[in-house]
Amino acid sequence: MLTTAFVTTILASSAFAASADQWQNRSIYQLVTDRFATPDGSSPSCDTSQRQYCGGTWKGIVNKLDYIQNMGFDAIWISPVVANVEGNTSYGEAFHGYWTQDINSLNSHFGSADDLKALSSALHKRGMYLMVDVVVNHMAGTSDPPNFSSFQPFSSQSDFHAECFVSNYDNQTEVEQCWLGDKNVPLVDVNTEDADIVKTMNTWISTLVSNYNVDGVRIDTVKHVRKDFWPDFAKSAGVFTIGEVLHNETDYVSAYTQVLDSVLDYPTWFPLVAAFQTTGGNLSALAATVQQAQSSYKKGEFMTGSFLENHDQPRFPSLTQDQALIENAMTWPFVQDGVPIMYYGQEQSYAGGPDPANREALWLSGYVEDKPLLKQVKALNAARKAAISANSNFLNTGAKFLSTGSESSMAVSKPPMLALLTNGGSSSTPSWTVPDAGYQANEELIDVLSCKMVTADANGGVNVQGSGGSPQVLVPTSALSKSGSTCAEDATGGQASAARGWVERAAESVPIVAALLLAGWAAQSSLVIL
Ligand code: ABC
Ligand code: CA
C-alpha cells in the first residue's frame, strides 16, 4: 500500500528546487537564525545592544516549525549560512551571518551540514520551502587594510576591488566597485568583473543549493554588483531568486527585475511606512508607487517580496504605538500582488528600533500563540489562501485601488478579496463606501479579522463602518471552508483543497517523485492514502 509515510520519505529526500511560479502562492517567514530558537529549547538572555551570538541554530528552527506553520506560513528565509568572521569587532560578532569569511564552509555557530540538511528535509516533509540568504558582493575584514589571506576561496588582494568606501550613492560605478562598511569592519568588495571569480561564484551557488536542498535564494546587496553578473548566477542557482536592492525608486529597482526573478519591494516599503506611521499619512503616495511598480517591473508586482519589517529597518511598532495603525500596516503585505514576507517577532509585537535593536531573541516571547497580532497574521494567511483557491486567476490579478469616499481610508481590490485599510488611528471610526467593489448583488461577505459579516448592496458595492481604526479584509463566505480554522461558523464553502495542493506541487517540481508515485500507485491495487 502506498502510505503517507512512503510519500513523505520520497519528498523528504528530494529538493523541491522551486521555480518563481512555485513561490508565487507562498507566504514567507523571515528569521534571524541566531535569534529564533535554541537547539535545546533553553531561553538564554540576549542583549541586542551587545551584538553577540545568542545561541539560535538550525536545529532550533526544526523544533519550532509547528509555530511557524500554525501561522499559515509555508516557507522560511534564514540568515546567511556560510562561515563568518570569528570573534569580536567594533560592531560585535557576526551573529547575523553577513560577514563572510569562507564561502565553502558553514557557520558552525548555527550547526553542522547535517543539521542544515535536516532543516530542509523537515521543511519539505511539511510541504514548506527553504530560502537561504546569500552574499556575493563582499567578504568581511576586521582591520584596515584587511588580511586578504584570511578569506576563502578568494585569498589574494587582486581578487577584490581596490579600497574605497561607497559614499556617493548616485555614482553607480562607485556603488558597484567601492566597499560597503567602514575601516572598522570593511566589507571588502569582491572583483565580480573577473571571469574566474564569476565562475567560482556560479559553481558555489549551484553546489550550495543542491547540497542543502535549497528552494530559493535571497540575494544580498544586489545593486552593488553589476547587473549583467546576475542572470548567470540566477541560472546556476536554478531556483527562485529574490534580490535586495535597497532603494526607494521604482525606476531604479525595475532594472533588477530584468536580471533576477524578483526583488524585495523596497520602493513600496518607504511610502508604506510613511502612510501608516502617523494618522493622516499619505495613502495615495503609497497607491501611486504600487501602480508605478505594476507597470514598470518585468512581472509587475506579482513576484516581489512584500514586507513591512526586516532585520535592517526599525520595527514598525518602534515608530508608532497606535495599535490600529500597526494592524493596518501589518495587513498590507498580505493583500498585495507580491509574495508576503513577515519578519519574525512581528507576531509577538516586538518593537526594537534600528539595527541592532530590531534583532531580539524570539525565545524570550515564549512562542505564545495567543497573541492579537499572531492571530491576525494567521487570519491573513488563511484569507490569502482562500482567495487563491476561490479564484484561479487571483495570483495574476493586479491589485486595484478603489475609491472609498475618505482620504484616510483605502480599498485594495483583488477579487474575491477586498482589503479595507485606514490610517485614522485607534480613536477613529472608519468607514468605507466602495460602490465598485465588484461583488454579486447582496453577496454575503466576511471580515476575516473580526469574523463579522458584511452584505454587499444590490449593485455589489460595500458600505462598511468599522471601529477603533482597525482594518477589514473581506472575502465571500463561500470562499471560506466550513471545516476550516478561519471564521468557520459563518463560512459556507466546502472542504479546503489546500491540504492536497502541496503534494501536487511537489510532484510537479520533482518529476521523479511523480514517477515514483505513479509506479507505487500502479503496483498497488489496494486503497491509496494521501
Ligand atoms: C553594522 C552594525 C550596525 C552599524 C553598521 C555600521 O555596522 O550592526 O549597527 O550601524 C550587515 C549586518 C549589519 C552590519 C552591516 C555592516 O553588515 O546585518 O548589522 O551593520 O557591517 C544588506 C543586508 C544587511 C547586511 C548587509 C551587508 C547588506 O540586508 O543586513 O548588513 O552584508 C546598504 C546596502 C544594503 C545593505 C544595507 C545595510 O546597506 O545597499 O544592501 N543591506 C542608503 C543606500 C543603501 C544603503 C542604506 C543603508 O543607505 O542607498 O544602499 O543600504 O546604509 C532612502 C534612500 C535609500 C537610502 C535610505 C537610507 O533612504 O532611497 O537609498 O539607503 O530614502
Ligand atoms: Ca561590489
PDB file of N, CA and C in Angstrom, residues 393-434:
ATOM      1  N   ASN A 393      -7.399  32.783 -10.958  1.00  0.00           N
ATOM      2  CA  ASN A 393      -6.603  33.855 -11.548  1.00  0.00           C
ATOM      3  C   ASN A 393      -6.149  34.891 -10.517  1.00  0.00           C
ATOM      4  N   PHE A 394      -6.400  34.590  -9.242  1.00  0.00           N
ATOM      5  CA  PHE A 394      -6.083  35.551  -8.174  1.00  0.00           C
ATOM      6  C   PHE A 394      -4.635  36.026  -8.245  1.00  0.00           C
ATOM      7  N   LEU A 395      -3.713  35.077  -8.430  1.00  0.00           N
ATOM      8  CA  LEU A 395      -2.292  35.434  -8.381  1.00  0.00           C
ATOM      9  C   LEU A 395      -1.856  36.267  -9.580  1.00  0.00           C
ATOM     10  N   ASN A 396      -2.684  36.320 -10.607  1.00  0.00           N
ATOM     11  CA  ASN A 396      -2.335  37.137 -11.771  1.00  0.00           C
ATOM     12  C   ASN A 396      -3.289  38.302 -11.964  1.00  0.00           C
ATOM     13  N   THR A 397      -4.026  38.621 -10.908  1.00  0.00           N
ATOM     14  CA  THR A 397      -4.939  39.762 -10.962  1.00  0.00           C
ATOM     15  C   THR A 397      -4.309  40.910 -10.185  1.00  0.00           C
ATOM     16  N   GLY A 398      -3.980  41.983 -10.871  1.00  0.00           N
ATOM     17  CA  GLY A 398      -3.303  43.098 -10.208  1.00  0.00           C
ATOM     18  C   GLY A 398      -4.201  43.810  -9.210  1.00  0.00           C
ATOM     19  N   ALA A 399      -3.626  44.196  -8.074  1.00  0.00           N
ATOM     20  CA  ALA A 399      -4.389  44.945  -7.073  1.00  0.00           C
ATOM     21  C   ALA A 399      -4.865  46.266  -7.670  1.00  0.00           C
ATOM     22  N   LYS A 400      -6.121  46.610  -7.351  1.00  0.00           N
ATOM     23  CA  LYS A 400      -6.673  47.901  -7.791  1.00  0.00           C
ATOM     24  C   LYS A 400      -7.076  48.693  -6.555  1.00  0.00           C
ATOM     25  N   PHE A 401      -6.886  49.984  -6.648  1.00  0.00           N
ATOM     26  CA  PHE A 401      -7.273  50.855  -5.534  1.00  0.00           C
ATOM     27  C   PHE A 401      -8.599  51.499  -5.872  1.00  0.00           C
ATOM     28  N   LEU A 402      -9.610  51.221  -5.065  1.00  0.00           N
ATOM     29  CA  LEU A 402     -10.956  51.723  -5.353  1.00  0.00           C
ATOM     30  C   LEU A 402     -11.267  52.924  -4.466  1.00  0.00           C
ATOM     31  N   SER A 403     -12.176  53.756  -4.960  1.00  0.00           N
ATOM     32  CA  SER A 403     -12.476  54.936  -4.161  1.00  0.00           C
ATOM     33  C   SER A 403     -13.330  54.533  -2.960  1.00  0.00           C
ATOM     34  N   THR A 404     -13.079  55.216  -1.826  1.00  0.00           N
ATOM     35  CA  THR A 404     -13.711  54.835  -0.554  1.00  0.00           C
ATOM     36  C   THR A 404     -14.514  55.968   0.047  1.00  0.00           C
ATOM     37  N   GLY A 405     -14.421  57.145  -0.550  1.00  0.00           N
ATOM     38  CA  GLY A 405     -15.129  58.287  -0.002  1.00  0.00           C
ATOM     39  C   GLY A 405     -14.425  58.946   1.172  1.00  0.00           C
ATOM     40  N   SER A 406     -13.192  58.530   1.473  1.00  0.00           N
ATOM     41  CA  SER A 406     -12.490  59.161   2.589  1.00  0.00           C
ATOM     42  C   SER A 406     -10.988  59.170   2.327  1.00  0.00           C
ATOM     43  N   GLU A 407     -10.345  60.286   2.715  1.00  0.00           N
ATOM     44  CA  GLU A 407      -8.900  60.405   2.475  1.00  0.00           C
ATOM     45  C   GLU A 407      -8.079  59.533   3.402  1.00  0.00           C
ATOM     46  N   SER A 408      -8.639  59.193   4.561  1.00  0.00           N
ATOM     47  CA  SER A 408      -7.857  58.407   5.500  1.00  0.00           C
ATOM     48  C   SER A 408      -8.166  56.914   5.366  1.00  0.00           C
ATOM     49  N   SER A 409      -8.796  56.544   4.267  1.00  0.00           N
ATOM     50  CA  SER A 409      -9.032  55.117   4.087  1.00  0.00           C
ATOM     51  C   SER A 409      -8.723  54.697   2.666  1.00  0.00           C
ATOM     52  N   MET A 410      -8.603  53.399   2.489  1.00  0.00           N
ATOM     53  CA  MET A 410      -8.140  52.852   1.233  1.00  0.00           C
ATOM     54  C   MET A 410      -8.818  51.505   1.028  1.00  0.00           C
ATOM     55  N   ALA A 411      -9.180  51.202  -0.216  1.00  0.00           N
ATOM     56  CA  ALA A 411      -9.769  49.895  -0.513  1.00  0.00           C
ATOM     57  C   ALA A 411      -8.914  49.238  -1.593  1.00  0.00           C
ATOM     58  N   VAL A 412      -8.350  48.084  -1.260  1.00  0.00           N
ATOM     59  CA  VAL A 412      -7.495  47.369  -2.204  1.00  0.00           C
ATOM     60  C   VAL A 412      -8.270  46.155  -2.684  1.00  0.00           C
ATOM     61  N   SER A 413      -8.530  46.110  -3.990  1.00  0.00           N
ATOM     62  CA  SER A 413      -9.339  45.025  -4.528  1.00  0.00           C
ATOM     63  C   SER A 413      -8.491  44.026  -5.300  1.00  0.00           C
ATOM     64  N   LYS A 414      -8.601  42.765  -4.901  1.00  0.00           N
ATOM     65  CA  LYS A 414      -8.006  41.643  -5.627  1.00  0.00           C
ATOM     66  C   LYS A 414      -9.050  40.543  -5.523  1.00  0.00           C
ATOM     67  N   PRO A 415      -9.991  40.523  -6.437  1.00  0.00           N
ATOM     68  CA  PRO A 415     -11.137  39.617  -6.280  1.00  0.00           C
ATOM     69  C   PRO A 415     -10.702  38.172  -6.049  1.00  0.00           C
ATOM     70  N   PRO A 416     -11.322  37.477  -5.121  1.00  0.00           N
ATOM     71  CA  PRO A 416     -12.512  37.876  -4.359  1.00  0.00           C
ATOM     72  C   PRO A 416     -12.202  38.601  -3.048  1.00  0.00           C
ATOM     73  N   MET A 417     -10.965  39.125  -2.913  1.00  0.00           N
ATOM     74  CA  MET A 417     -10.601  39.770  -1.656  1.00  0.00           C
ATOM     75  C   MET A 417     -10.706  41.285  -1.782  1.00  0.00           C
ATOM     76  N   LEU A 418     -11.234  41.909  -0.740  1.00  0.00           N
ATOM     77  CA  LEU A 418     -11.272  43.370  -0.698  1.00  0.00           C
ATOM     78  C   LEU A 418     -10.728  43.797   0.657  1.00  0.00           C
ATOM     79  N   ALA A 419      -9.556  44.460   0.643  1.00  0.00           N
ATOM     80  CA  ALA A 419      -8.957  44.901   1.901  1.00  0.00           C
ATOM     81  C   ALA A 419      -9.320  46.350   2.139  1.00  0.00           C
ATOM     82  N   LEU A 420      -9.846  46.615   3.328  1.00  0.00           N
ATOM     83  CA  LEU A 420     -10.245  47.969   3.696  1.00  0.00           C
ATOM     84  C   LEU A 420      -9.275  48.472   4.764  1.00  0.00           C
ATOM     85  N   LEU A 421      -8.463  49.441   4.393  1.00  0.00           N
ATOM     86  CA  LEU A 421      -7.440  49.937   5.308  1.00  0.00           C
ATOM     87  C   LEU A 421      -7.742  51.377   5.694  1.00  0.00           C
ATOM     88  N   THR A 422      -7.188  51.773   6.839  1.00  0.00           N
ATOM     89  CA  THR A 422      -7.372  53.159   7.281  1.00  0.00           C
ATOM     90  C   THR A 422      -6.179  53.586   8.117  1.00  0.00           C
ATOM     91  N   ASN A 423      -5.825  54.854   8.027  1.00  0.00           N
ATOM     92  CA  ASN A 423      -4.813  55.356   8.956  1.00  0.00           C
ATOM     93  C   ASN A 423      -5.409  56.450   9.849  1.00  0.00           C
ATOM     94  N   GLY A 424      -6.669  56.267  10.177  1.00  0.00           N
ATOM     95  CA  GLY A 424      -7.326  57.198  11.104  1.00  0.00           C
ATOM     96  C   GLY A 424      -6.861  57.005  12.544  1.00  0.00           C
ATOM     97  N   GLY A 425      -6.305  55.831  12.844  1.00  0.00           N
ATOM     98  CA  GLY A 425      -5.829  55.577  14.205  1.00  0.00           C
ATOM     99  C   GLY A 425      -6.903  54.999  15.112  1.00  0.00           C
ATOM    100  N   SER A 426      -6.456  54.519  16.307  1.00  0.00           N
ATOM    101  CA  SER A 426      -7.341  53.777  17.225  1.00  0.00           C
ATOM    102  C   SER A 426      -8.578  54.533  17.669  1.00  0.00           C
ATOM    103  N   SER A 427      -8.482  55.863  17.700  1.00  0.00           N
ATOM    104  CA  SER A 427      -9.655  56.588  18.203  1.00  0.00           C
ATOM    105  C   SER A 427     -10.613  56.971  17.082  1.00  0.00           C
ATOM    106  N   SER A 428     -10.357  56.461  15.881  1.00  0.00           N
ATOM    107  CA  SER A 428     -11.239  56.824  14.762  1.00  0.00           C
ATOM    108  C   SER A 428     -12.308  55.764  14.510  1.00  0.00           C
ATOM    109  N   THR A 429     -13.375  56.190  13.869  1.00  0.00           N
ATOM    110  CA  THR A 429     -14.430  55.264  13.437  1.00  0.00           C
ATOM    111  C   THR A 429     -14.417  55.300  11.909  1.00  0.00           C
ATOM    112  N   PRO A 430     -13.676  54.390  11.315  1.00  0.00           N
ATOM    113  CA  PRO A 430     -13.520  54.466   9.863  1.00  0.00           C
ATOM    114  C   PRO A 430     -14.782  54.022   9.123  1.00  0.00           C
ATOM    115  N   SER A 431     -14.920  54.526   7.899  1.00  0.00           N
ATOM    116  CA  SER A 431     -15.987  53.986   7.066  1.00  0.00           C
ATOM    117  C   SER A 431     -15.471  53.924   5.638  1.00  0.00           C
ATOM    118  N   TRP A 432     -15.960  52.937   4.939  1.00  0.00           N
ATOM    119  CA  TRP A 432     -15.544  52.729   3.556  1.00  0.00           C
ATOM    120  C   TRP A 432     -16.802  52.623   2.689  1.00  0.00           C
ATOM    121  N   THR A 433     -16.936  53.507   1.740  1.00  0.00           N
ATOM    122  CA  THR A 433     -18.047  53.443   0.804  1.00  0.00           C
ATOM    123  C   THR A 433     -17.453  53.081  -0.548  1.00  0.00           C
ATOM    124  N   VAL A 434     -17.622  51.817  -0.928  1.00  0.00           N
ATOM    125  CA  VAL A 434     -16.949  51.326  -2.142  1.00  0.00           C
ATOM    126  C   VAL A 434     -18.004  50.824  -3.133  1.00  0.00           C
TER     127      VAL A 434
END
